[in-house]
């Protein structure tokens, strides 16, 4: 088949946060392995860069390209399920939502942990070290048992804890730099319920309100967005708005018992700038106090929440939790009605604090760290680069973001 008939011109890609967009020369949605191979062959002959996209939820320019963009959305089938061993093998483009809502419950299974949203692809989560929270739970990549990857020359490499172990440990958090992940074998566990407690430590006089559409969306989303727009023009109002919304939304203790996956996910409301770092767990209090001190000293109109989550150490070469029981701290600035909101000084201050604390940034979120700094953060950096050089010698899978963070290969 002619490559031009497989690809589409004029496709405009925009990420979820609407902070980055790009127009690839050709956008592909292959349906078969053969088509995918053909696209990579043509890219190689024409010296084009290739970027695979999952659901476009990364906050940075991680998936932007002006050459070839490949969406893996048609690779969304279940290949096999071993209910006894709680293992599932799926095509890599499958959405986490489809797995957690439809497929896993049918077999009495569940993800051990999840991030805040599920409208993301399994491969996308694995490539960026997506995480949830739980001191004894790792990043999602740490539940991967095996991968099949199509490399730049169209060859498929199988890797797992037993086979091609070094490639496996590199591929489990690889930003798409090693090739196109075709399938994932994933460790699940029997379905479970979770008990969520929400409360404020400083609460003296709780108001009694019910959890409802009115509070969660009318107040917690639409009214908040409108007020944040006003505060973008009158920044001195923000402190009062933060206090008001914190009181309105969080002052009443809330107890929820529900299916685990429903408790893990939360409503991330609307567009936002986001920066998140992992630091050694024992530094949690120190960095939070430093951040609070910086916000107060500089009277910076910071938005809430600041999210604090815990993740168990792993041995995946480029996982931010590599060899480090971690506390992930996430700051955000909402963009009401897509309005630009100044955040750069806040970002720089946060990054400085996290760097001093020995932190590593989340791969899918904003940061200003470049390859030479990453080299010092990750003990297995050189090993990762050697593997990338071997499987992608002409740097076909590097876009500007990857050239910045990984180097030019
Ligand atoms: C509202 C919101 C909430 C979020 N909450 C969390 C959270 O709680 N915890 C957390 O850690 N992160 C969180 N994230 C970040 C998110 O989990 C990551 O950005 C994740 O990568 C998104 O998956 P995606 O399918 O959209 O991937 P994309 O953004 O499309 O791609 C991410 C990377 O994966 C690569 N890739 C995708 N598919 C393949 C493939 N088949 N083969 C090779 N490479 C591939 C891409 O090239 C790219 O480098 C959140 C993001 C949003 C927008």
Coordinates of C-alpha atoms and ligand atoms in Angstrom, one line a residue:
X1 CA 0.0 0.0 0.0
X2 CA 1.2 3.5 -0.8
X3 CA 2.4 5.3 2.3
X4 CA 0.6 8.5 1.3
X5 CA -2.7 6.8 1.5
X6 CA -2.0 5.5 5.0
X7 CA -1.1 9.0 6.3
X8 CA -3.1 12.2 6.6
X9 CA -1.9 15.7 6.1
X10 CA -3.1 18.8 7.9
X11 CA -3.6 17.0 11.3
X12 CA -3.3 19.4 14.2
X13 CA -2.2 17.8 17.4
X14 CA -2.9 19.6 20.7
X15 CA -2.2 18.1 24.1
X16 CA -4.8 17.8 26.8
X17 CA -3.7 20.9 28.6
X18 CA -3.6 22.8 25.3
X19 CA -0.1 24.0 26.2
X20 CA 1.5 22.5 23.1
X21 CA 0.5 21.8 19.6
X22 CA 2.1 20.7 16.4
X23 CA 1.3 19.9 12.8
X24 CA 3.0 16.7 11.6
X25 CA 3.7 16.3 7.9
X26 CA 1.8 13.0 8.0
X27 CA -0.4 11.5 10.8
X28 CA -0.9 7.8 10.8
X29 CA -3.4 5.5 12.5
X30 CA -2.1 2.1 11.4
X31 CA -4.3 -0.9 12.0
X32 CA -1.9 -3.7 11.4
X33 CA 1.7 -4.6 12.3
X34 CA 2.5 -4.7 8.5
X35 CA 1.2 -1.1 8.1
X36 CA 3.3 0.1 11.0
X37 CA 6.4 -1.6 9.6
X38 CA 5.8 0.1 6.2
X39 CA 5.5 3.5 7.9
X40 CA 8.8 3.0 9.7
X41 CA 10.5 1.7 6.6
X42 CA 9.4 4.8 4.6
X43 CA 10.5 7.0 7.5
X44 CA 13.9 5.4 7.4
X45 CA 14.3 5.8 3.7
X46 CA 13.1 9.4 3.7
X47 CA 15.1 10.3 6.9
X48 CA 11.9 11.3 8.8
X49 CA 11.6 11.5 12.5
X50 CA 8.7 9.4 14.0
X51 CA 6.8 10.2 17.2
X52 CA 4.2 7.8 18.6
X53 CA 1.3 9.3 20.4
X54 CA -1.0 7.7 23.0
X55 CA -3.8 9.9 24.2
X56 CA -1.9 13.1 24.2
X57 CA -2.2 13.7 28.0
X58 CA 1.5 14.7 28.6
X59 CA 1.7 18.2 29.8
X60 CA 5.0 18.9 27.9
X61 CA 6.0 18.9 24.2
X62 CA 6.8 15.2 24.7
X63 CA 4.9 14.0 21.6
X64 CA 5.3 17.0 19.3
X65 CA 6.8 16.5 15.8
X66 CA 6.7 18.1 12.4
X67 CA 7.6 14.8 10.7
X68 CA 5.6 11.6 11.1
X69 CA 3.1 11.1 14.0
X70 CA 1.7 7.6 14.7
X71 CA -1.3 7.1 16.8
X72 CA -1.6 3.6 18.3
X73 CA -5.3 3.9 19.0
X74 CA -6.3 1.0 16.8
X75 CA -4.0 -1.3 18.7
X76 CA -6.4 -1.7 21.6
X77 CA -7.2 -5.4 21.9
X78 CA -6.8 -7.9 24.7
X79 CA -4.4 -10.7 23.6
X80 CA -4.7 -13.0 26.6
X81 CA -5.7 -13.1 30.2
X82 CA -4.4 -15.5 32.9
X83 CA -7.0 -15.0 35.6
X84 CA -5.2 -17.4 38.0
X85 CA -1.9 -15.5 37.8
X86 CA -3.7 -12.1 37.5
X87 CA -1.8 -11.4 34.3
X88 CA -3.1 -9.7 31.1
X89 CA -1.4 -9.2 27.7
X90 CA -2.8 -6.4 25.7
X91 CA -2.0 -4.3 22.6
X92 CA -0.2 -1.3 23.8
X93 CA -2.5 1.5 22.5
X94 CA -5.4 0.3 24.8
X95 CA -6.9 2.9 27.1
X96 CA -6.5 2.4 30.8
X97 CA -10.2 3.3 31.1
X98 CA -11.3 0.5 28.9
X99 CA -9.2 -1.9 30.9
X100 CA -10.3 -0.8 34.3
X101 CA -14.0 -0.2 33.5
X102 CA -14.7 -3.1 31.2
X103 CA -12.1 -5.8 30.8
X104 CA -10.5 -6.3 34.2
X105 CA -13.8 -6.3 36.2
X106 CA -15.2 -9.0 33.9
X107 CA -12.4 -11.2 35.2
X108 CA -12.5 -10.1 38.8
X109 CA -9.2 -8.2 38.3
X110 CA -7.9 -4.7 38.9
X111 CA -4.9 -2.5 38.6
X112 CA -2.9 -2.4 41.9
X113 CA -2.6 1.4 41.6
X114 CA -3.6 4.1 39.1
X115 CA -2.9 7.7 38.3
X116 CA -5.5 10.4 38.6
X117 CA -7.0 9.9 35.1
X118 CA -7.6 6.8 33.0
X119 CA -8.3 8.4 29.6
X120 CA -4.7 7.6 28.8
X121 CA -3.0 4.7 26.9
X122 CA -1.3 1.9 28.8
X123 CA 1.9 2.5 26.7
X124 CA 1.8 6.2 27.3
X125 CA 1.7 5.6 31.1
X126 CA 4.5 3.1 30.9
X127 CA 6.7 5.4 28.7
X128 CA 6.5 8.3 31.2
X129 CA 6.7 6.5 34.5
X130 CA 3.1 7.4 35.4
X131 CA 2.3 6.8 39.1
X132 CA -0.4 6.9 41.6
X133 CA 0.1 6.8 45.4
X134 CA 0.9 4.2 48.0
X135 CA 4.2 3.8 49.9
X136 CA 4.3 0.1 48.9
X137 CA 3.2 0.6 45.3
X138 CA 5.5 1.4 42.4
X139 CA 5.0 3.4 39.2
X140 CA 2.7 1.6 36.7
X141 CA 5.8 0.5 34.8
X142 CA 6.9 -1.6 37.7
X143 CA 3.9 -3.9 37.1
X144 CA 5.0 -4.6 33.5
X145 CA 6.1 -8.2 33.0
X146 CA 6.9 -8.1 29.3
X147 CA 6.9 -5.9 26.2
X148 CA 7.1 -6.3 22.5
X149 CA 8.7 -3.4 20.7
X150 CA 9.0 -2.6 17.0
X151 CA 12.3 -0.9 16.4
X152 CA 13.3 1.5 13.7
X153 CA 14.2 -1.3 11.2
X154 CA 10.8 -3.0 11.6
X155 CA 12.1 -5.8 13.8
X156 CA 10.1 -6.8 16.9
X157 CA 12.1 -7.3 20.1
X158 CA 10.5 -9.2 23.0
X159 CA 11.8 -8.3 26.4
X160 CA 10.8 -9.2 29.9
X161 CA 12.3 -9.8 33.4
X162 CA 13.7 -13.1 32.0
X163 CA 14.5 -12.2 28.4
X164 CA 16.6 -9.3 27.1
X165 CA 16.5 -8.0 30.7
X166 CA 18.5 -4.8 30.1
X167 CA 16.3 -3.7 27.1
X168 CA 13.3 -4.4 29.3
X169 CA 14.6 -2.2 32.2
X170 CA 15.3 0.5 29.7
X171 CA 12.0 0.2 27.8
X172 CA 9.8 0.3 30.9
X173 CA 10.2 4.0 31.1
X174 CA 11.6 5.1 27.7
X175 CA 9.6 8.1 26.4
X176 CA 9.1 6.2 23.1
X177 CA 12.9 6.5 22.4
X178 CA 13.4 2.8 21.8
X179 CA 10.7 2.2 19.3
X180 CA 6.9 1.5 19.1
X181 CA 5.6 -0.6 22.0
X182 CA 3.2 -3.1 20.4
X183 CA 2.1 -5.2 23.4
X184 CA 2.3 -5.1 27.2
X185 CA 2.0 -8.0 29.6
X186 CA 0.9 -6.5 32.9
X187 CA 0.5 -7.8 36.5
X188 CA -2.9 -7.1 38.0
X189 CA -4.4 -8.3 41.2
X190 CA -7.8 -9.5 42.4
X191 CA -10.4 -6.7 42.4
X192 CA -10.6 -4.8 45.7
X193 CA -12.4 -1.9 47.4
X194 CA -10.7 1.1 48.9
X195 CA -11.7 3.4 51.8
X196 CA -10.9 7.0 51.1
X197 CA -10.9 9.6 54.0
X198 CA -10.8 13.3 53.2
X199 CA -10.4 15.8 56.0
X200 CA -8.6 19.0 57.0
X201 CA -6.3 18.9 59.9
X202 CA -7.1 22.4 60.9
X203 CA -10.8 21.9 60.8
X204 CA -12.6 23.4 63.7
X205 CA -16.2 24.0 62.7
X206 CA -17.3 21.7 59.8
X207 CA -20.0 22.8 57.6
X208 CA -22.4 20.0 56.6
X209 CA -22.7 19.7 52.9
X210 CA -23.4 16.6 50.8
X211 CA -21.2 15.3 48.0
X212 CA -23.1 16.4 44.9
X213 CA -23.0 17.7 41.4
X214 CA -23.6 21.2 42.8
X215 CA -20.5 21.1 45.0
X216 CA -18.2 19.0 42.8
X217 CA -19.0 20.8 39.5
X218 CA -21.0 23.9 39.9
X219 CA -18.8 25.1 42.7
X220 CA -15.7 23.0 42.5
X221 CA -15.2 23.4 38.7
X222 CA -17.3 26.2 37.1
X223 CA -17.4 28.7 39.9
X224 CA -13.7 28.0 40.6
X225 CA -12.7 28.5 37.0
X226 CA -14.6 31.8 36.8
X227 CA -13.1 33.1 40.1
X228 CA -9.6 32.1 38.9
X229 CA -10.1 34.1 35.7
X230 CA -11.0 37.2 37.9
X231 CA -8.0 36.6 40.0
X232 CA -5.7 36.4 37.0
X233 CA -6.5 40.2 36.6
X234 CA -6.6 41.0 40.4
X235 CA -4.0 38.7 41.9
X236 CA -4.4 40.1 45.4
X237 CA -7.8 38.4 45.5
X238 CA -6.4 35.0 45.0
X239 CA -5.5 34.4 48.6
X240 CA -9.1 35.0 49.7
X241 CA -10.4 32.8 46.9
X242 CA -8.1 30.0 47.9
X243 CA -9.3 30.2 51.4
X244 CA -13.0 30.3 50.4
X245 CA -12.8 27.4 48.0
X246 CA -10.7 25.3 50.4
X247 CA -13.4 25.9 53.0
X248 CA -16.3 25.3 50.6
X249 CA -14.8 22.1 49.1
X250 CA -12.7 20.5 51.7
X251 CA -13.9 21.5 55.1
X252 CA -16.4 18.7 55.5
X253 CA -14.7 15.3 56.2
X254 CA -15.6 12.8 53.5
X255 CA -15.5 9.0 53.7
X256 CA -15.9 7.0 50.5
X257 CA -15.7 3.2 50.1
X258 CA -15.7 2.2 46.4
X259 CA -14.1 0.0 43.8
X260 CA -10.3 0.7 44.0
X261 CA -10.0 2.1 40.5
X262 CA -12.8 4.7 41.1
X263 CA -11.1 5.9 44.2
X264 CA -7.7 6.2 42.5
X265 CA -9.1 8.5 39.8
X266 CA -10.1 12.1 40.4
X267 CA -11.5 14.9 38.4
X268 CA -8.7 17.1 37.3
X269 CA -11.2 19.9 36.4
X270 CA -9.8 22.0 33.5
X271 CA -6.6 23.1 31.7
X272 CA -3.6 23.7 33.8
X273 CA 0.2 24.1 33.8
X274 CA 1.8 21.3 35.9
X275 CA 5.2 20.5 37.3
X276 CA 5.9 17.5 39.4
X277 CA 9.1 16.1 41.0
X278 CA 10.0 13.0 42.9
X279 CA 12.3 13.5 45.9
X280 CA 13.6 11.0 48.5
X281 CA 10.7 10.2 50.8
X282 CA 12.6 11.4 53.9
X283 CA 12.8 14.9 52.4
X284 CA 9.0 15.4 52.2
X285 CA 8.5 17.7 55.1
X286 CA 11.7 19.7 54.4
X287 CA 10.8 20.5 50.7
X288 CA 7.1 21.3 51.5
X289 CA 8.1 23.7 54.2
X290 CA 10.6 25.3 51.9
X291 CA 8.0 25.7 49.2
X292 CA 5.5 27.2 51.6
X293 CA 8.1 29.6 52.8
X294 CA 8.9 30.7 49.2
X295 CA 5.3 31.2 48.4
X296 CA 4.7 33.3 51.5
X297 CA 7.9 35.3 51.2
X298 CA 7.3 36.2 47.6
X299 CA 3.5 36.5 48.0
X300 CA 3.1 34.4 44.9
X301 CA -0.5 33.8 44.0
X302 CA -0.2 30.0 43.8
X303 CA -3.2 27.8 43.0
X304 CA -4.2 24.8 45.0
X305 CA -3.9 21.9 45.4
X306 CA -0.3 21.0 45.9
X307 CA -0.5 17.2 45.5
X308 CA 1.7 14.9 47.7
X309 CA 1.9 11.2 46.8
X310 CA 4.2 8.4 47.7
X311 CA 5.8 5.7 45.4
X312 CA 7.9 2.7 46.1
X313 CA 11.5 2.4 44.7
X314 CA 12.1 0.4 41.6
X315 CA 14.9 -0.7 39.3
X316 CA 13.7 0.7 36.0
X317 CA 16.6 2.7 34.5
X318 CA 14.8 6.0 33.9
X319 CA 12.0 5.8 36.4
X320 CA 12.1 8.9 38.7
X321 CA 11.7 6.4 41.5
X322 CA 14.8 4.4 40.5
X323 CA 16.4 3.1 43.7
X324 CA 14.5 5.8 45.6
X325 CA 11.4 5.4 47.8
X326 CA 9.9 8.7 46.6
X327 CA 7.5 11.4 47.5
X328 CA 6.1 13.0 44.4
X329 CA 5.1 16.7 44.8
X330 CA 2.9 18.2 42.1
X331 CA 2.3 21.9 41.8
X332 CA -0.2 23.4 39.3
X333 CA -1.5 26.7 38.0
X334 CA -4.9 26.5 36.4
X335 CA -5.5 28.2 33.0
X336 CA -9.1 29.4 33.3
X337 CA -10.8 29.4 29.9
X338 CA -7.3 28.7 28.4
X339 CA -5.9 32.0 29.7
X340 CA -2.2 32.3 30.1
X341 CA -1.3 32.6 33.8
X342 CA 2.2 33.6 34.8
X343 CA 3.9 30.7 36.5
X344 CA 7.5 30.8 35.5
X345 CA 9.0 32.3 38.7
X346 CA 7.0 29.7 40.8
X347 CA 8.3 26.9 38.5
X348 CA 11.9 28.0 38.8
X349 CA 11.7 28.3 42.6
X350 CA 10.1 24.9 42.8
X351 CA 12.7 23.3 40.5
X352 CA 15.5 24.8 42.5
X353 CA 14.1 23.4 45.8
X354 CA 13.6 20.0 44.2
X355 CA 17.1 19.9 42.6
X356 CA 18.7 20.8 46.0
X357 CA 16.7 17.9 47.6
X358 CA 18.1 15.4 45.1
X359 CA 14.8 15.2 43.1
X360 CA 14.0 14.0 39.6
X361 CA 11.2 15.6 37.4
X362 CA 8.2 13.7 36.1
X363 CA 8.9 13.0 32.4
X364 CA 5.5 14.0 31.2
X365 CA 5.3 17.4 33.0
X366 CA 7.0 20.8 32.7
X367 CA 10.7 21.0 33.8
X368 CA 13.8 22.7 32.6
X369 CA 16.2 19.9 33.1
X370 CA 18.5 18.8 30.2
X371 CA 20.5 15.7 29.3
X372 CA 23.7 16.7 31.1
X373 CA 21.8 17.1 34.4
X374 CA 19.8 13.9 33.9
X375 CA 23.1 12.0 33.4
X376 CA 24.0 12.8 37.0
X377 CA 20.5 12.0 38.4
X378 CA 20.3 8.5 36.9
X379 CA 22.9 5.9 37.7
X380 CA 21.9 3.8 34.7
X381 CA 21.8 6.8 32.2
X382 CA 24.8 5.6 30.2
X383 CA 23.3 2.1 30.0
X384 CA 20.0 3.5 28.7
X385 CA 21.8 5.6 26.1
X386 CA 23.8 2.6 24.9
X387 CA 20.6 0.6 24.4
X388 CA 18.9 3.5 22.6
X389 CA 21.9 3.9 20.3
X390 CA 21.8 0.2 19.5
X391 CA 18.1 -0.1 18.7
X392 CA 17.6 3.3 17.1
X393 CA 21.1 4.2 15.6
X394 CA 19.7 7.0 13.4
X395 CA 17.7 8.6 16.2
X396 CA 14.4 8.1 14.3
X397 CA 12.4 8.3 17.5
X398 CA 13.9 11.6 18.8
X399 CA 11.8 14.8 18.6
X400 CA 13.0 18.2 20.0
X401 CA 11.8 17.2 23.5
X402 CA 13.8 14.0 23.5
X403 CA 16.9 15.7 22.0
X404 CA 16.7 18.1 24.9
X405 CA 16.3 15.5 27.7
X406 CA 18.1 12.5 26.3
X407 CA 20.6 14.2 23.9
X408 CA 20.9 13.6 20.2
X409 CA 21.9 9.9 20.4
Ligands
LIG1 C1 -5.5 15.5 33.8 C2 -4.2 14.7 33.9 C3 -3.9 13.9 35.0 C4 -2.7 13.2 35.1 N1 -2.5 12.5 36.3 C5 -1.3 11.8 36.4 C6 -1.1 11.1 37.6 O1 -1.9 11.0 38.5 N2 0.2 10.5 37.7 C7 1.1 10.6 36.7 O2 2.2 10.1 36.9 N3 0.9 11.2 35.6 C8 -0.3 11.9 35.4 N4 -0.6 12.5 34.2 C9 0.4 12.4 33.1 C10 0.0 11.2 32.2 O3 -0.2 10.0 33.0 C11 1.2 10.9 31.2 O4 1.3 12.1 30.4 C12 0.9 9.7 30.3 O5 2.0 9.6 29.5 C13 -0.3 10.0 29.4 O6 -0.6 8.9 28.6 P1 -0.9 9.2 27.0 O7 -1.5 7.9 26.5 O8 -1.7 10.4 26.9 O9 0.6 9.4 26.5 P2 1.1 10.5 25.5 O10 1.1 11.8 26.2 O11 0.4 10.5 24.2 O12 2.6 10.0 25.2 C14 3.5 9.9 26.3 C15 4.8 9.3 25.8 O13 4.6 7.9 25.5 C16 5.1 7.6 24.2 N5 4.2 6.6 23.7 C17 2.9 6.5 23.8 N6 2.5 5.3 23.2 C18 3.6 4.7 22.8 C19 3.8 3.4 22.1 N7 2.8 2.5 21.8 N8 5.1 3.1 21.9 C20 6.1 3.9 22.2 N9 5.9 5.1 22.8 C21 4.7 5.5 23.1 C22 5.0 8.9 23.5 O14 5.8 9.0 22.4 C23 5.4 9.9 24.6 O15 6.8 9.9 24.7 C24 -1.8 13.2 34.1 C25 -2.1 13.9 32.9 C26 -3.3 14.6 32.8 C27 -3.6 15.4 31.5

